[in-house]
Amino acid sequence: MQNHLSVLRNCPFFTGLHEDEILSILHCVQAVEIARQRGAYIFRAGDSTEVMGLVLSGTTLVIQEDLWGHRNILSKCSAGDFFGEPYAATPGAILNISVVAEDCEILLLNIKRLLTACPTACDHHQKLIRNLVSVLANKILLFNDKVTHISKRTTREKLLSYLSAESLRQGSLSFDIPFDRQQLADFLCVERAAMSVELSKLQKEGLLITKRNHFELLTH
């Protein structure tokens, strides 16, 4: 765990805590470190869980998929990001999402230990709960952004909504997105072929330049 302290220190969940406090907390919440290869399921829809995941390295995809394999990507988590918090915080809740690994190391935390009286009466217990509320609130904002993008009527409008929001979030007209083209299509709930056509049109119209997952928005 010492190898990942730099990730943990920068994680919003541990904001305001020292290294020794973080290590104490990991013991309190029965933290378990696991590694998963690309394509492996960490959580699967239909199950329930008492733990939330924290990405230590690599990435994971939070997805919804139907019986026919159609995939809707809700978010992509990289080092320092959490997944599964709302379900772990609701005893008996059934997952309607799956979490799939992309060659990653994960820390599983028993969130139930945070929501009950701490047996060791640690001073940082209340701070952790406040941090958890902040993490959940930020997740709601991210999902609100996704709803904004996919509520647009056309593939073109969805692309422009997402790229404009990413540009503002990253504070630059030139930026990388966390998705490859298929993942971007799944995130925006559009067909990849139709999305590729629209990206080509937007480039020809001089609205953007793109190569793989890099975009530059043009405003002149």
Short mmCIF file of N, CA and C in Angstrom, two decimals, residues 39-212:
data_model
loop_
_atom_site.label_atom_id
_atom_site.label_comp_id
_atom_site.label_asym_id
_atom_site.label_seq_id
_atom_site.Cartn_x
_atom_site.Cartn_y
_atom_site.Cartn_z
N GLY A 39 -10.95 -6.34 -19.48
CA GLY A 39 -12.15 -7.13 -19.78
C GLY A 39 -12.75 -7.85 -18.60
N ALA A 40 -12.01 -7.93 -17.48
CA ALA A 40 -12.53 -8.61 -16.29
C ALA A 40 -13.58 -7.73 -15.60
N TYR A 41 -14.64 -8.36 -15.10
CA TYR A 41 -15.68 -7.62 -14.37
C TYR A 41 -15.27 -7.50 -12.90
N ILE A 42 -15.34 -6.28 -12.40
CA ILE A 42 -15.10 -6.03 -10.97
C ILE A 42 -16.43 -6.06 -10.23
N PHE A 43 -17.41 -5.35 -10.75
CA PHE A 43 -18.80 -5.44 -10.31
C PHE A 43 -19.63 -5.85 -11.51
N ARG A 44 -20.70 -6.59 -11.26
CA ARG A 44 -21.58 -7.01 -12.35
C ARG A 44 -23.03 -6.66 -12.01
N ALA A 45 -23.75 -6.12 -12.97
CA ALA A 45 -25.16 -5.76 -12.78
C ALA A 45 -25.94 -6.98 -12.30
N GLY A 46 -26.84 -6.73 -11.34
CA GLY A 46 -27.63 -7.80 -10.77
C GLY A 46 -27.11 -8.28 -9.43
N ASP A 47 -25.84 -7.96 -9.14
CA ASP A 47 -25.27 -8.31 -7.84
C ASP A 47 -25.50 -7.18 -6.85
N SER A 48 -25.11 -7.38 -5.61
CA SER A 48 -25.09 -6.31 -4.62
C SER A 48 -23.68 -6.24 -4.05
N THR A 49 -23.36 -5.15 -3.41
CA THR A 49 -22.00 -4.99 -2.89
C THR A 49 -22.01 -4.16 -1.62
N GLU A 50 -21.06 -4.44 -0.74
CA GLU A 50 -20.85 -3.63 0.45
C GLU A 50 -19.56 -2.83 0.34
N VAL A 51 -18.90 -2.91 -0.81
CA VAL A 51 -17.63 -2.21 -0.97
C VAL A 51 -17.70 -1.25 -2.16
N MET A 52 -16.92 -0.20 -2.08
CA MET A 52 -16.74 0.68 -3.22
C MET A 52 -15.30 0.53 -3.68
N GLY A 53 -15.05 0.87 -4.92
CA GLY A 53 -13.72 0.70 -5.48
C GLY A 53 -13.00 2.02 -5.66
N LEU A 54 -11.71 2.01 -5.44
CA LEU A 54 -10.83 3.15 -5.69
C LEU A 54 -9.75 2.69 -6.65
N VAL A 55 -9.62 3.35 -7.79
CA VAL A 55 -8.63 2.97 -8.78
C VAL A 55 -7.25 3.46 -8.33
N LEU A 56 -6.31 2.53 -8.21
CA LEU A 56 -4.94 2.88 -7.84
C LEU A 56 -4.06 3.10 -9.07
N SER A 57 -4.28 2.30 -10.10
CA SER A 57 -3.55 2.46 -11.36
C SER A 57 -4.40 1.86 -12.47
N GLY A 58 -4.14 2.31 -13.71
CA GLY A 58 -4.94 1.84 -14.83
C GLY A 58 -6.29 2.54 -14.85
N THR A 59 -7.28 1.94 -15.51
CA THR A 59 -8.60 2.53 -15.63
C THR A 59 -9.68 1.46 -15.55
N THR A 60 -10.90 1.91 -15.26
CA THR A 60 -12.07 1.05 -15.31
C THR A 60 -13.19 1.78 -16.06
N LEU A 61 -14.10 1.01 -16.62
CA LEU A 61 -15.28 1.57 -17.27
C LEU A 61 -16.52 1.21 -16.45
N VAL A 62 -17.33 2.22 -16.15
CA VAL A 62 -18.62 1.99 -15.51
C VAL A 62 -19.65 1.97 -16.62
N ILE A 63 -20.32 0.84 -16.79
CA ILE A 63 -21.17 0.65 -17.97
C ILE A 63 -22.54 0.10 -17.59
N GLN A 64 -23.47 0.26 -18.51
CA GLN A 64 -24.73 -0.46 -18.50
C GLN A 64 -24.81 -1.20 -19.83
N GLU A 65 -25.27 -2.44 -19.81
CA GLU A 65 -25.39 -3.20 -21.05
C GLU A 65 -26.63 -4.07 -20.99
N ASP A 66 -27.25 -4.26 -22.17
CA ASP A 66 -28.46 -5.08 -22.21
C ASP A 66 -28.12 -6.52 -22.58
N LEU A 67 -29.14 -7.35 -22.71
CA LEU A 67 -28.94 -8.76 -22.98
C LEU A 67 -28.31 -9.02 -24.34
N TRP A 68 -28.39 -8.04 -25.23
CA TRP A 68 -27.86 -8.19 -26.58
C TRP A 68 -26.46 -7.60 -26.72
N GLY A 69 -25.89 -7.14 -25.61
CA GLY A 69 -24.51 -6.65 -25.63
C GLY A 69 -24.36 -5.19 -25.99
N HIS A 70 -25.44 -4.44 -26.12
CA HIS A 70 -25.34 -3.01 -26.39
C HIS A 70 -24.85 -2.30 -25.12
N ARG A 71 -23.82 -1.50 -25.28
CA ARG A 71 -23.14 -0.93 -24.12
C ARG A 71 -23.30 0.58 -24.05
N ASN A 72 -23.62 1.06 -22.86
CA ASN A 72 -23.69 2.49 -22.57
C ASN A 72 -22.65 2.78 -21.51
N ILE A 73 -21.62 3.55 -21.86
CA ILE A 73 -20.58 3.91 -20.90
C ILE A 73 -21.03 5.11 -20.08
N LEU A 74 -21.10 4.93 -18.77
CA LEU A 74 -21.49 6.02 -17.88
C LEU A 74 -20.30 6.89 -17.51
N SER A 75 -19.16 6.26 -17.28
CA SER A 75 -17.95 7.02 -16.94
C SER A 75 -16.73 6.13 -17.06
N LYS A 76 -15.58 6.79 -17.12
CA LYS A 76 -14.30 6.10 -17.13
C LYS A 76 -13.52 6.57 -15.92
N CYS A 77 -13.05 5.64 -15.10
CA CYS A 77 -12.36 5.98 -13.86
C CYS A 77 -10.87 5.72 -14.00
N SER A 78 -10.07 6.68 -13.62
CA SER A 78 -8.61 6.53 -13.64
C SER A 78 -8.10 6.63 -12.21
N ALA A 79 -6.79 6.64 -12.04
CA ALA A 79 -6.19 6.63 -10.70
C ALA A 79 -6.74 7.74 -9.82
N GLY A 80 -7.23 7.37 -8.64
CA GLY A 80 -7.80 8.34 -7.71
C GLY A 80 -9.31 8.44 -7.77
N ASP A 81 -9.93 7.82 -8.77
CA ASP A 81 -11.38 7.88 -8.93
C ASP A 81 -12.07 6.71 -8.22
N PHE A 82 -13.29 6.96 -7.75
CA PHE A 82 -14.10 5.95 -7.08
C PHE A 82 -15.18 5.42 -8.01
N PHE A 83 -15.68 4.24 -7.70
CA PHE A 83 -16.87 3.72 -8.37
C PHE A 83 -17.64 2.84 -7.37
N GLY A 84 -18.96 2.78 -7.59
CA GLY A 84 -19.81 1.93 -6.76
C GLY A 84 -20.23 2.52 -5.44
N GLU A 85 -19.96 3.81 -5.19
CA GLU A 85 -20.26 4.41 -3.89
C GLU A 85 -21.75 4.37 -3.53
N PRO A 86 -22.67 4.78 -4.44
CA PRO A 86 -24.08 4.81 -4.05
C PRO A 86 -24.63 3.44 -3.67
N TYR A 87 -24.17 2.40 -4.35
CA TYR A 87 -24.68 1.05 -4.09
C TYR A 87 -24.11 0.51 -2.78
N ALA A 88 -22.83 0.76 -2.54
CA ALA A 88 -22.22 0.29 -1.30
C ALA A 88 -22.82 1.00 -0.09
N ALA A 89 -23.29 2.24 -0.30
CA ALA A 89 -23.86 3.03 0.79
C ALA A 89 -25.32 2.68 1.05
N THR A 90 -25.92 1.85 0.20
CA THR A 90 -27.33 1.48 0.34
C THR A 90 -27.44 -0.03 0.52
N PRO A 91 -27.52 -0.50 1.76
CA PRO A 91 -27.55 -1.94 2.01
C PRO A 91 -28.65 -2.65 1.23
N GLY A 92 -28.29 -3.73 0.54
CA GLY A 92 -29.27 -4.51 -0.21
C GLY A 92 -29.55 -4.00 -1.60
N ALA A 93 -28.98 -2.84 -1.96
CA ALA A 93 -29.23 -2.29 -3.30
C ALA A 93 -28.63 -3.20 -4.36
N ILE A 94 -29.38 -3.41 -5.44
CA ILE A 94 -28.92 -4.25 -6.54
C ILE A 94 -28.27 -3.37 -7.60
N LEU A 95 -27.09 -3.75 -8.02
CA LEU A 95 -26.35 -2.98 -9.02
C LEU A 95 -27.10 -2.98 -10.35
N ASN A 96 -27.28 -1.80 -10.94
CA ASN A 96 -27.78 -1.72 -12.31
C ASN A 96 -26.67 -1.25 -13.25
N ILE A 97 -25.45 -1.33 -12.75
CA ILE A 97 -24.25 -1.01 -13.54
C ILE A 97 -23.25 -2.15 -13.38
N SER A 98 -22.36 -2.24 -14.35
CA SER A 98 -21.22 -3.13 -14.23
C SER A 98 -19.95 -2.29 -14.28
N VAL A 99 -18.89 -2.78 -13.69
CA VAL A 99 -17.60 -2.10 -13.74
C VAL A 99 -16.60 -3.07 -14.34
N VAL A 100 -15.99 -2.65 -15.46
CA VAL A 100 -15.08 -3.52 -16.22
C VAL A 100 -13.67 -2.95 -16.17
N ALA A 101 -12.70 -3.82 -15.93
CA ALA A 101 -11.32 -3.40 -15.80
C ALA A 101 -10.67 -3.17 -17.16
N GLU A 102 -9.69 -2.26 -17.15
CA GLU A 102 -8.79 -2.08 -18.29
C GLU A 102 -7.36 -2.16 -17.77
N ASP A 103 -6.96 -3.35 -17.32
CA ASP A 103 -5.65 -3.57 -16.70
C ASP A 103 -5.43 -2.58 -15.57
N CYS A 104 -5.89 -2.92 -14.38
CA CYS A 104 -5.87 -1.96 -13.30
C CYS A 104 -5.59 -2.62 -11.96
N GLU A 105 -5.23 -1.77 -11.00
CA GLU A 105 -5.14 -2.15 -9.60
C GLU A 105 -6.20 -1.36 -8.86
N ILE A 106 -6.93 -2.06 -8.00
CA ILE A 106 -8.10 -1.49 -7.34
C ILE A 106 -7.99 -1.69 -5.84
N LEU A 107 -8.48 -0.70 -5.10
CA LEU A 107 -8.61 -0.82 -3.65
C LEU A 107 -10.10 -0.90 -3.33
N LEU A 108 -10.53 -1.97 -2.67
CA LEU A 108 -11.92 -2.14 -2.28
C LEU A 108 -12.08 -1.72 -0.82
N LEU A 109 -13.02 -0.82 -0.56
CA LEU A 109 -13.23 -0.26 0.78
C LEU A 109 -14.64 -0.60 1.25
N ASN A 110 -14.74 -1.10 2.47
CA ASN A 110 -16.05 -1.42 3.04
C ASN A 110 -16.68 -0.15 3.58
N ILE A 111 -17.54 0.44 2.75
CA ILE A 111 -18.12 1.74 3.10
C ILE A 111 -19.06 1.65 4.29
N LYS A 112 -19.57 0.46 4.56
CA LYS A 112 -20.47 0.27 5.70
C LYS A 112 -19.79 0.67 7.00
N ARG A 113 -18.47 0.49 7.06
CA ARG A 113 -17.73 0.84 8.27
C ARG A 113 -17.71 2.35 8.50
N LEU A 114 -17.90 3.12 7.43
CA LEU A 114 -17.94 4.57 7.58
C LEU A 114 -19.29 5.07 8.06
N LEU A 115 -20.33 4.32 7.72
CA LEU A 115 -21.69 4.78 7.99
C LEU A 115 -22.22 4.29 9.32
N THR A 116 -21.39 3.63 10.10
CA THR A 116 -21.75 3.20 11.44
C THR A 116 -20.73 3.78 12.42
N ALA A 117 -21.03 3.70 13.69
CA ALA A 117 -20.13 4.25 14.70
C ALA A 117 -18.77 3.56 14.61
N CYS A 118 -17.74 4.36 14.57
CA CYS A 118 -16.39 3.82 14.44
C CYS A 118 -15.98 3.11 15.73
N PRO A 119 -15.63 1.83 15.69
CA PRO A 119 -15.30 1.09 16.92
C PRO A 119 -14.07 1.64 17.64
N THR A 120 -13.20 2.33 16.90
CA THR A 120 -12.00 2.90 17.53
C THR A 120 -12.16 4.39 17.82
N ALA A 121 -13.36 4.92 17.51
CA ALA A 121 -13.65 6.34 17.76
C ALA A 121 -12.57 7.25 17.20
N CYS A 122 -12.14 6.98 15.97
CA CYS A 122 -11.06 7.76 15.36
C CYS A 122 -11.50 9.20 15.11
N ASP A 123 -10.58 10.14 15.27
CA ASP A 123 -10.89 11.55 15.15
C ASP A 123 -11.28 11.95 13.73
N HIS A 124 -10.80 11.19 12.75
CA HIS A 124 -11.04 11.58 11.37
C HIS A 124 -12.29 10.96 10.76
N HIS A 125 -13.11 10.28 11.57
CA HIS A 125 -14.29 9.60 11.05
C HIS A 125 -15.27 10.59 10.39
N GLN A 126 -15.57 11.69 11.09
CA GLN A 126 -16.51 12.67 10.56
C GLN A 126 -15.96 13.35 9.31
N LYS A 127 -14.64 13.58 9.29
CA LYS A 127 -14.03 14.19 8.11
C LYS A 127 -14.20 13.29 6.90
N LEU A 128 -14.06 11.97 7.11
CA LEU A 128 -14.24 11.02 6.02
C LEU A 128 -15.64 11.04 5.47
N ILE A 129 -16.62 11.14 6.36
CA ILE A 129 -18.01 11.18 5.92
C ILE A 129 -18.26 12.43 5.09
N ARG A 130 -17.71 13.57 5.53
CA ARG A 130 -17.86 14.80 4.75
C ARG A 130 -17.20 14.65 3.38
N ASN A 131 -16.02 14.03 3.35
CA ASN A 131 -15.34 13.83 2.07
C ASN A 131 -16.15 12.91 1.16
N LEU A 132 -16.76 11.88 1.75
CA LEU A 132 -17.58 10.96 0.96
C LEU A 132 -18.77 11.69 0.34
N VAL A 133 -19.40 12.55 1.12
CA VAL A 133 -20.52 13.34 0.59
C VAL A 133 -20.05 14.19 -0.59
N SER A 134 -18.86 14.78 -0.46
CA SER A 134 -18.31 15.58 -1.55
C SER A 134 -18.06 14.74 -2.79
N VAL A 135 -17.52 13.53 -2.60
CA VAL A 135 -17.27 12.62 -3.73
C VAL A 135 -18.58 12.28 -4.43
N LEU A 136 -19.62 11.97 -3.64
CA LEU A 136 -20.92 11.62 -4.22
C LEU A 136 -21.53 12.81 -4.96
N ALA A 137 -21.39 14.00 -4.39
CA ALA A 137 -21.94 15.19 -5.05
C ALA A 137 -21.25 15.44 -6.38
N ASN A 138 -19.93 15.25 -6.42
CA ASN A 138 -19.20 15.44 -7.67
C ASN A 138 -19.63 14.41 -8.71
N LYS A 139 -19.90 13.17 -8.26
CA LYS A 139 -20.36 12.13 -9.19
C LYS A 139 -21.71 12.52 -9.79
N ILE A 140 -22.58 13.11 -8.98
CA ILE A 140 -23.89 13.56 -9.48
C ILE A 140 -23.71 14.62 -10.56
N LEU A 141 -22.77 15.54 -10.34
CA LEU A 141 -22.52 16.58 -11.33
C LEU A 141 -22.03 15.98 -12.65
N LEU A 142 -21.16 14.97 -12.56
CA LEU A 142 -20.66 14.31 -13.77
C LEU A 142 -21.78 13.62 -14.53
N PHE A 143 -22.68 12.97 -13.82
CA PHE A 143 -23.79 12.30 -14.48
C PHE A 143 -24.78 13.32 -15.06
N ASN A 144 -24.93 14.46 -14.38
CA ASN A 144 -25.77 15.52 -14.94
C ASN A 144 -25.21 16.01 -16.27
N ASP A 145 -23.87 16.12 -16.35
CA ASP A 145 -23.24 16.52 -17.61
C ASP A 145 -23.54 15.50 -18.71
N LYS A 146 -23.45 14.22 -18.36
CA LYS A 146 -23.72 13.19 -19.36
C LYS A 146 -25.16 13.28 -19.85
N VAL A 147 -26.10 13.48 -18.92
CA VAL A 147 -27.51 13.62 -19.31
C VAL A 147 -27.68 14.80 -20.27
N THR A 148 -26.96 15.89 -19.99
CA THR A 148 -27.02 17.06 -20.87
C THR A 148 -26.57 16.70 -22.28
N HIS A 149 -25.49 15.95 -22.40
CA HIS A 149 -24.95 15.59 -23.71
C HIS A 149 -25.89 14.66 -24.47
N ILE A 150 -26.33 13.60 -23.83
CA ILE A 150 -27.11 12.59 -24.55
C ILE A 150 -28.55 13.04 -24.79
N SER A 151 -28.98 14.10 -24.11
CA SER A 151 -30.33 14.61 -24.35
C SER A 151 -30.43 15.43 -25.63
N LYS A 152 -29.28 15.77 -26.22
CA LYS A 152 -29.30 16.47 -27.49
C LYS A 152 -29.88 15.55 -28.56
N ARG A 153 -30.49 16.14 -29.57
CA ARG A 153 -31.27 15.35 -30.53
C ARG A 153 -30.42 14.65 -31.59
N THR A 154 -29.30 15.23 -31.96
CA THR A 154 -28.52 14.66 -33.05
C THR A 154 -27.13 14.28 -32.58
N THR A 155 -26.49 13.42 -33.35
CA THR A 155 -25.11 13.02 -33.05
C THR A 155 -24.19 14.23 -33.04
N ARG A 156 -24.38 15.12 -33.99
CA ARG A 156 -23.56 16.34 -34.07
C ARG A 156 -23.69 17.17 -32.81
N GLU A 157 -24.94 17.37 -32.35
CA GLU A 157 -25.17 18.17 -31.16
C GLU A 157 -24.58 17.51 -29.91
N LYS A 158 -24.66 16.19 -29.85
CA LYS A 158 -24.09 15.47 -28.71
C LYS A 158 -22.57 15.64 -28.68
N LEU A 159 -21.93 15.51 -29.84
CA LEU A 159 -20.48 15.68 -29.92
C LEU A 159 -20.07 17.09 -29.50
N LEU A 160 -20.74 18.09 -30.04
CA LEU A 160 -20.37 19.47 -29.72
C LEU A 160 -20.61 19.79 -28.26
N SER A 161 -21.68 19.25 -27.68
CA SER A 161 -21.97 19.47 -26.27
C SER A 161 -20.86 18.87 -25.41
N TYR A 162 -20.47 17.64 -25.71
CA TYR A 162 -19.43 16.97 -24.92
C TYR A 162 -18.07 17.65 -25.09
N LEU A 163 -17.68 17.95 -26.33
CA LEU A 163 -16.37 18.54 -26.57
C LEU A 163 -16.28 19.95 -25.98
N SER A 164 -17.36 20.70 -26.06
CA SER A 164 -17.37 22.03 -25.47
C SER A 164 -17.22 21.95 -23.95
N ALA A 165 -17.91 20.99 -23.33
CA ALA A 165 -17.82 20.83 -21.88
C ALA A 165 -16.42 20.40 -21.47
N GLU A 166 -15.80 19.51 -22.24
CA GLU A 166 -14.44 19.07 -21.93
C GLU A 166 -13.45 20.21 -22.06
N SER A 167 -13.63 21.04 -23.09
CA SER A 167 -12.76 22.19 -23.28
C SER A 167 -12.84 23.14 -22.08
N LEU A 168 -14.05 23.39 -21.61
CA LEU A 168 -14.24 24.26 -20.45
C LEU A 168 -13.65 23.62 -19.19
N ARG A 169 -13.88 22.31 -19.03
CA ARG A 169 -13.40 21.62 -17.84
C ARG A 169 -11.88 21.63 -17.76
N GLN A 170 -11.23 21.44 -18.92
CA GLN A 170 -9.78 21.38 -18.95
C GLN A 170 -9.13 22.75 -19.16
N GLY A 171 -9.94 23.76 -19.43
CA GLY A 171 -9.43 25.11 -19.56
C GLY A 171 -8.57 25.34 -20.77
N SER A 172 -8.87 24.61 -21.87
CA SER A 172 -8.07 24.74 -23.09
C SER A 172 -8.90 24.31 -24.28
N LEU A 173 -8.59 24.93 -25.44
CA LEU A 173 -9.24 24.51 -26.68
C LEU A 173 -8.57 23.26 -27.26
N SER A 174 -7.40 22.90 -26.73
CA SER A 174 -6.67 21.71 -27.17
C SER A 174 -6.58 20.74 -25.99
N PHE A 175 -7.10 19.54 -26.15
CA PHE A 175 -7.20 18.64 -25.00
C PHE A 175 -7.34 17.19 -25.46
N ASP A 176 -7.07 16.28 -24.54
CA ASP A 176 -7.29 14.85 -24.75
C ASP A 176 -8.55 14.43 -24.02
N ILE A 177 -9.28 13.48 -24.58
CA ILE A 177 -10.42 12.92 -23.89
C ILE A 177 -10.05 11.51 -23.40
N PRO A 178 -10.75 10.99 -22.40
CA PRO A 178 -10.36 9.69 -21.84
C PRO A 178 -10.83 8.48 -22.64
N PHE A 179 -11.56 8.71 -23.74
CA PHE A 179 -12.16 7.61 -24.49
C PHE A 179 -11.50 7.40 -25.85
N ASP A 180 -11.49 6.14 -26.31
CA ASP A 180 -11.21 5.90 -27.72
C ASP A 180 -12.51 6.11 -28.48
N ARG A 181 -12.50 5.92 -29.81
CA ARG A 181 -13.68 6.28 -30.60
C ARG A 181 -14.90 5.41 -30.27
N GLN A 182 -14.69 4.11 -30.08
CA GLN A 182 -15.82 3.26 -29.74
C GLN A 182 -16.38 3.62 -28.36
N GLN A 183 -15.49 3.89 -27.42
CA GLN A 183 -15.94 4.27 -26.09
C GLN A 183 -16.68 5.61 -26.11
N LEU A 184 -16.21 6.55 -26.92
CA LEU A 184 -16.90 7.83 -27.03
C LEU A 184 -18.30 7.64 -27.59
N ALA A 185 -18.43 6.79 -28.60
CA ALA A 185 -19.75 6.50 -29.16
C ALA A 185 -20.66 5.87 -28.11
N ASP A 186 -20.11 4.94 -27.33
CA ASP A 186 -20.91 4.30 -26.28
C ASP A 186 -21.28 5.30 -25.19
N PHE A 187 -20.38 6.23 -24.89
CA PHE A 187 -20.65 7.24 -23.86
C PHE A 187 -21.77 8.18 -24.30
N LEU A 188 -21.76 8.55 -25.58
CA LEU A 188 -22.75 9.50 -26.10
C LEU A 188 -24.02 8.81 -26.61
N CYS A 189 -24.02 7.47 -26.56
CA CYS A 189 -25.19 6.69 -26.99
C CYS A 189 -25.50 6.93 -28.46
N VAL A 190 -24.47 6.82 -29.29
CA VAL A 190 -24.63 6.98 -30.74
C VAL A 190 -23.90 5.85 -31.44
N GLU A 191 -24.20 5.66 -32.73
CA GLU A 191 -23.49 4.68 -33.52
C GLU A 191 -22.11 5.21 -33.89
N ARG A 192 -21.10 4.34 -33.81
CA ARG A 192 -19.74 4.80 -34.09
C ARG A 192 -19.60 5.31 -35.52
N ALA A 193 -20.21 4.61 -36.49
CA ALA A 193 -20.09 5.03 -37.89
C ALA A 193 -20.68 6.42 -38.09
N ALA A 194 -21.85 6.64 -37.51
CA ALA A 194 -22.50 7.96 -37.64
C ALA A 194 -21.66 9.03 -36.95
N MET A 195 -21.07 8.70 -35.83
CA MET A 195 -20.21 9.66 -35.13
C MET A 195 -18.98 10.01 -35.96
N SER A 196 -18.38 9.00 -36.59
CA SER A 196 -17.20 9.25 -37.42
C SER A 196 -17.53 10.17 -38.59
N VAL A 197 -18.71 9.98 -39.18
CA VAL A 197 -19.16 10.84 -40.28
C VAL A 197 -19.27 12.28 -39.79
N GLU A 198 -19.86 12.47 -38.62
CA GLU A 198 -20.04 13.82 -38.10
C GLU A 198 -18.71 14.47 -37.74
N LEU A 199 -17.78 13.69 -37.21
CA LEU A 199 -16.46 14.25 -36.90
C LEU A 199 -15.75 14.70 -38.17
N SER A 200 -15.89 13.93 -39.23
CA SER A 200 -15.29 14.32 -40.51
C SER A 200 -15.91 15.62 -41.02
N LYS A 201 -17.22 15.74 -40.89
CA LYS A 201 -17.91 16.97 -41.33
C LYS A 201 -17.45 18.17 -40.51
N LEU A 202 -17.33 17.98 -39.19
CA LEU A 202 -16.91 19.09 -38.33
C LEU A 202 -15.49 19.54 -38.65
N GLN A 203 -14.63 18.60 -39.03
CA GLN A 203 -13.28 18.97 -39.44
C GLN A 203 -13.29 19.74 -40.76
N LYS A 204 -14.08 19.27 -41.72
CA LYS A 204 -14.17 19.94 -43.01
C LYS A 204 -14.75 21.35 -42.88
N GLU A 205 -15.63 21.53 -41.91
CA GLU A 205 -16.24 22.84 -41.68
C GLU A 205 -15.34 23.76 -40.87
N GLY A 206 -14.19 23.25 -40.44
CA GLY A 206 -13.24 24.08 -39.71
C GLY A 206 -13.61 24.33 -38.27
N LEU A 207 -14.42 23.45 -37.68
CA LEU A 207 -14.82 23.62 -36.29
C LEU A 207 -13.88 22.92 -35.32
N LEU A 208 -13.16 21.93 -35.81
CA LEU A 208 -12.23 21.22 -34.93
C LEU A 208 -11.20 20.44 -35.74
N ILE A 209 -10.14 20.05 -35.05
CA ILE A 209 -9.13 19.14 -35.58
C ILE A 209 -9.01 18.00 -34.58
N THR A 210 -8.98 16.78 -35.07
CA THR A 210 -8.89 15.65 -34.15
C THR A 210 -7.98 14.56 -34.69
N LYS A 211 -7.28 13.91 -33.79
CA LYS A 211 -6.48 12.74 -34.10
C LYS A 211 -6.53 11.82 -32.90
N ARG A 212 -7.07 10.63 -33.11
CA ARG A 212 -7.31 9.67 -32.03
C ARG A 212 -8.13 10.32 -30.92
#
